[in-house]
Amino acid sequence: PQWRVWAYCIPCSLQEADTVLLRTTDEFQRYMRKKVICLYLSTLKIPISKNSEEPLVADCHSVINKAVLKPELK
């Protein structure tokens, strides 16, 4: 995967990216190529609580929970 990304892609910011190269942090340090998608909160089928004290998903540090506080994020 790393050779394909390095051969066909150019470095850019995550905001502009359509592909990212991920590497595991274990002793094997395997690479994975993943497509980037934008997820707009307005398209989610999950009912979003108006109570900002109540997290949307279990992980309170989740990107989705942070985005609920700033709906312009994607």
mmCIF file of N, CA and C in Angstrom, residues 24-73:
data_model
loop_
_atom_site.group_PDB
_atom_site.id
_atom_site.type_symbol
_atom_site.label_atom_id
_atom_site.label_comp_id
_atom_site.label_asym_id
_atom_site.label_seq_id
_atom_site.Cartn_x
_atom_site.Cartn_y
_atom_site.Cartn_z
ATOM 1 N N THR A 24 0.409 1.031 11.368
ATOM 2 C CA THR A 24 0.159 0.531 12.712
ATOM 3 C C THR A 24 1.330 0.926 13.612
ATOM 4 N N THR A 25 1.053 0.982 14.909
ATOM 5 C CA THR A 25 2.102 1.384 15.853
ATOM 6 C C THR A 25 2.731 0.192 16.576
ATOM 7 N N ASP A 26 2.364 -1.019 16.176
ATOM 8 C CA ASP A 26 2.960 -2.202 16.793
ATOM 9 C C ASP A 26 4.339 -2.475 16.181
ATOM 10 N N GLU A 27 4.951 -3.584 16.556
ATOM 11 C CA GLU A 27 6.298 -3.895 16.074
ATOM 12 C C GLU A 27 6.331 -4.223 14.580
ATOM 13 N N PHE A 28 5.178 -4.539 13.965
ATOM 14 C CA PHE A 28 5.134 -4.894 12.552
ATOM 15 C C PHE A 28 5.049 -3.667 11.645
ATOM 16 N N GLN A 29 4.533 -2.585 12.143
ATOM 17 C CA GLN A 29 4.395 -1.324 11.410
ATOM 18 C C GLN A 29 3.858 -1.539 9.996
ATOM 19 N N ARG A 30 2.689 -2.168 9.920
ATOM 20 C CA ARG A 30 2.039 -2.425 8.631
ATOM 21 C C ARG A 30 1.371 -1.148 8.129
ATOM 22 N N TYR A 31 1.347 -0.990 6.804
ATOM 23 C CA TYR A 31 0.709 0.161 6.165
ATOM 24 C C TYR A 31 -0.647 -0.234 5.610
ATOM 25 N N MET A 32 -1.575 0.733 5.632
ATOM 26 C CA MET A 32 -2.897 0.545 5.039
ATOM 27 C C MET A 32 -3.259 1.822 4.295
ATOM 28 N N ARG A 33 -3.847 1.665 3.123
ATOM 29 C CA ARG A 33 -4.315 2.811 2.338
ATOM 30 C C ARG A 33 -5.815 2.915 2.544
ATOM 31 N N LYS A 34 -6.304 4.100 2.889
ATOM 32 C CA LYS A 34 -7.733 4.304 3.144
ATOM 33 C C LYS A 34 -8.226 5.524 2.384
ATOM 34 N N LYS A 35 -9.462 5.444 1.910
ATOM 35 C CA LYS A 35 -10.116 6.572 1.257
ATOM 36 C C LYS A 35 -10.668 7.506 2.324
ATOM 37 N N VAL A 36 -10.603 8.803 2.075
ATOM 38 C CA VAL A 36 -11.140 9.807 2.987
ATOM 39 C C VAL A 36 -12.548 10.164 2.522
ATOM 40 N N ILE A 37 -13.479 10.185 3.461
ATOM 41 C CA ILE A 37 -14.833 10.624 3.132
ATOM 42 C C ILE A 37 -15.235 11.737 4.093
ATOM 43 N N CYS A 38 -16.069 12.637 3.610
ATOM 44 C CA CYS A 38 -16.607 13.693 4.463
ATOM 45 C C CYS A 38 -17.951 13.230 4.985
ATOM 46 N N LEU A 39 -18.143 13.349 6.254
ATOM 47 C CA LEU A 39 -19.396 12.956 6.886
ATOM 48 C C LEU A 39 -20.026 14.207 7.466
ATOM 49 N N TYR A 40 -21.125 14.642 6.858
ATOM 50 C CA TYR A 40 -21.820 15.839 7.332
ATOM 51 C C TYR A 40 -22.840 15.426 8.385
ATOM 52 N N LEU A 41 -22.864 16.131 9.494
ATOM 53 C CA LEU A 41 -23.791 15.796 10.570
ATOM 54 C C LEU A 41 -25.235 15.873 10.119
ATOM 55 N N SER A 42 -25.538 16.757 9.196
ATOM 56 C CA SER A 42 -26.914 16.907 8.743
ATOM 57 C C SER A 42 -27.429 15.664 8.012
ATOM 58 N N THR A 43 -26.521 14.818 7.527
ATOM 59 C CA THR A 43 -26.950 13.614 6.812
ATOM 60 C C THR A 43 -27.022 12.383 7.711
ATOM 61 N N LEU A 44 -26.595 12.525 8.974
ATOM 62 C CA LEU A 44 -26.647 11.378 9.880
ATOM 63 C C LEU A 44 -28.090 11.017 10.195
ATOM 64 N N LYS A 45 -28.355 9.735 10.308
ATOM 65 C CA LYS A 45 -29.698 9.271 10.654
ATOM 66 C C LYS A 45 -29.845 9.070 12.159
ATOM 67 N N ILE A 46 -28.833 9.515 12.922
ATOM 68 C CA ILE A 46 -28.852 9.378 14.378
ATOM 69 C C ILE A 46 -29.512 10.622 14.959
ATOM 70 N N PRO A 47 -30.500 10.462 15.813
ATOM 71 C CA PRO A 47 -31.080 11.668 16.421
ATOM 72 C C PRO A 47 -30.053 12.351 17.317
ATOM 73 N N ILE A 48 -29.836 13.627 17.088
ATOM 74 C CA ILE A 48 -28.846 14.383 17.848
ATOM 75 C C ILE A 48 -29.554 15.121 18.973
ATOM 76 N N SER A 49 -29.119 14.846 20.172
ATOM 77 C CA SER A 49 -29.719 15.479 21.343
ATOM 78 C C SER A 49 -29.357 16.956 21.392
ATOM 79 N N LYS A 50 -30.272 17.782 21.810
ATOM 80 C CA LYS A 50 -30.017 19.214 21.981
ATOM 81 C C LYS A 50 -29.223 19.466 23.256
ATOM 82 N N ASN A 51 -29.182 18.458 24.144
ATOM 83 C CA ASN A 51 -28.463 18.588 25.407
ATOM 84 C C ASN A 51 -26.978 18.302 25.151
ATOM 85 N N SER A 52 -26.122 19.336 25.172
ATOM 86 C CA SER A 52 -24.696 19.157 24.873
ATOM 87 C C SER A 52 -23.974 18.392 25.979
ATOM 88 N N GLU A 53 -24.612 18.229 27.127
ATOM 89 C CA GLU A 53 -23.997 17.459 28.217
ATOM 90 C C GLU A 53 -24.088 15.965 27.952
ATOM 91 N N GLU A 54 -25.013 15.578 27.118
ATOM 92 C CA GLU A 54 -25.255 14.173 26.821
ATOM 93 C C GLU A 54 -24.517 13.781 25.546
ATOM 94 N N PRO A 55 -23.469 12.905 25.616
ATOM 95 C CA PRO A 55 -22.705 12.563 24.417
ATOM 96 C C PRO A 55 -23.536 11.765 23.404
ATOM 97 N N LEU A 56 -23.229 11.966 22.133
ATOM 98 C CA LEU A 56 -23.932 11.268 21.065
ATOM 99 C C LEU A 56 -23.514 9.799 21.005
ATOM 100 N N VAL A 57 -22.230 9.547 21.160
ATOM 101 C CA VAL A 57 -21.709 8.182 21.204
ATOM 102 C C VAL A 57 -20.959 8.002 22.512
ATOM 103 N N ALA A 58 -20.668 6.760 22.855
ATOM 104 C CA ALA A 58 -20.089 6.449 24.160
ATOM 105 C C ALA A 58 -18.751 7.150 24.410
ATOM 106 N N ASP A 59 -17.897 7.258 23.393
ATOM 107 C CA ASP A 59 -16.590 7.892 23.566
ATOM 108 C C ASP A 59 -16.762 9.409 23.556
ATOM 109 N N CYS A 60 -16.621 10.029 24.705
ATOM 110 C CA CYS A 60 -16.861 11.475 24.809
ATOM 111 C C CYS A 60 -15.828 12.285 24.025
ATOM 112 N N HIS A 61 -14.696 11.684 23.662
ATOM 113 C CA HIS A 61 -13.670 12.377 22.881
ATOM 114 C C HIS A 61 -13.816 12.088 21.387
ATOM 115 N N SER A 62 -14.887 11.438 21.011
ATOM 116 C CA SER A 62 -15.133 11.085 19.616
ATOM 117 C C SER A 62 -15.249 12.328 18.740
ATOM 118 N N VAL A 63 -14.831 12.205 17.489
ATOM 119 C CA VAL A 63 -14.940 13.295 16.523
ATOM 120 C C VAL A 63 -16.401 13.680 16.331
ATOM 121 N N ILE A 64 -17.291 12.717 16.357
ATOM 122 C CA ILE A 64 -18.719 12.993 16.178
ATOM 123 C C ILE A 64 -19.225 13.855 17.333
ATOM 124 N N ASN A 65 -18.865 13.528 18.549
ATOM 125 C CA ASN A 65 -19.294 14.331 19.695
ATOM 126 C C ASN A 65 -18.736 15.755 19.615
ATOM 127 N N LYS A 66 -17.505 15.907 19.175
ATOM 128 C CA LYS A 66 -16.921 17.242 19.036
ATOM 129 C C LYS A 66 -17.637 18.021 17.942
ATOM 130 N N ALA A 67 -18.026 17.337 16.875
ATOM 131 C CA ALA A 67 -18.694 17.993 15.756
ATOM 132 C C ALA A 67 -20.093 18.475 16.136
ATOM 133 N N VAL A 68 -20.741 17.792 17.066
ATOM 134 C CA VAL A 68 -22.067 18.228 17.508
ATOM 135 C C VAL A 68 -21.964 19.608 18.150
ATOM 136 N N LEU A 69 -20.859 19.849 18.839
ATOM 137 C CA LEU A 69 -20.664 21.148 19.471
ATOM 138 C C LEU A 69 -20.328 22.229 18.438
ATOM 139 N N LYS A 70 -19.768 21.802 17.290
ATOM 140 C CA LYS A 70 -19.426 22.738 16.204
ATOM 141 C C LYS A 70 -19.991 22.147 14.901
ATOM 142 N N PRO A 71 -21.260 22.334 14.633
ATOM 143 C CA PRO A 71 -21.896 21.671 13.492
ATOM 144 C C PRO A 71 -21.344 22.043 12.125
ATOM 145 N N GLU A 72 -20.551 23.115 12.039
ATOM 146 C CA GLU A 72 -19.973 23.450 10.745
ATOM 147 C C GLU A 72 -18.839 22.487 10.371
ATOM 148 N N LEU A 73 -18.383 21.689 11.340
ATOM 149 C CA LEU A 73 -17.334 20.710 11.068
ATOM 150 C C LEU A 73 -17.872 19.564 10.240
#
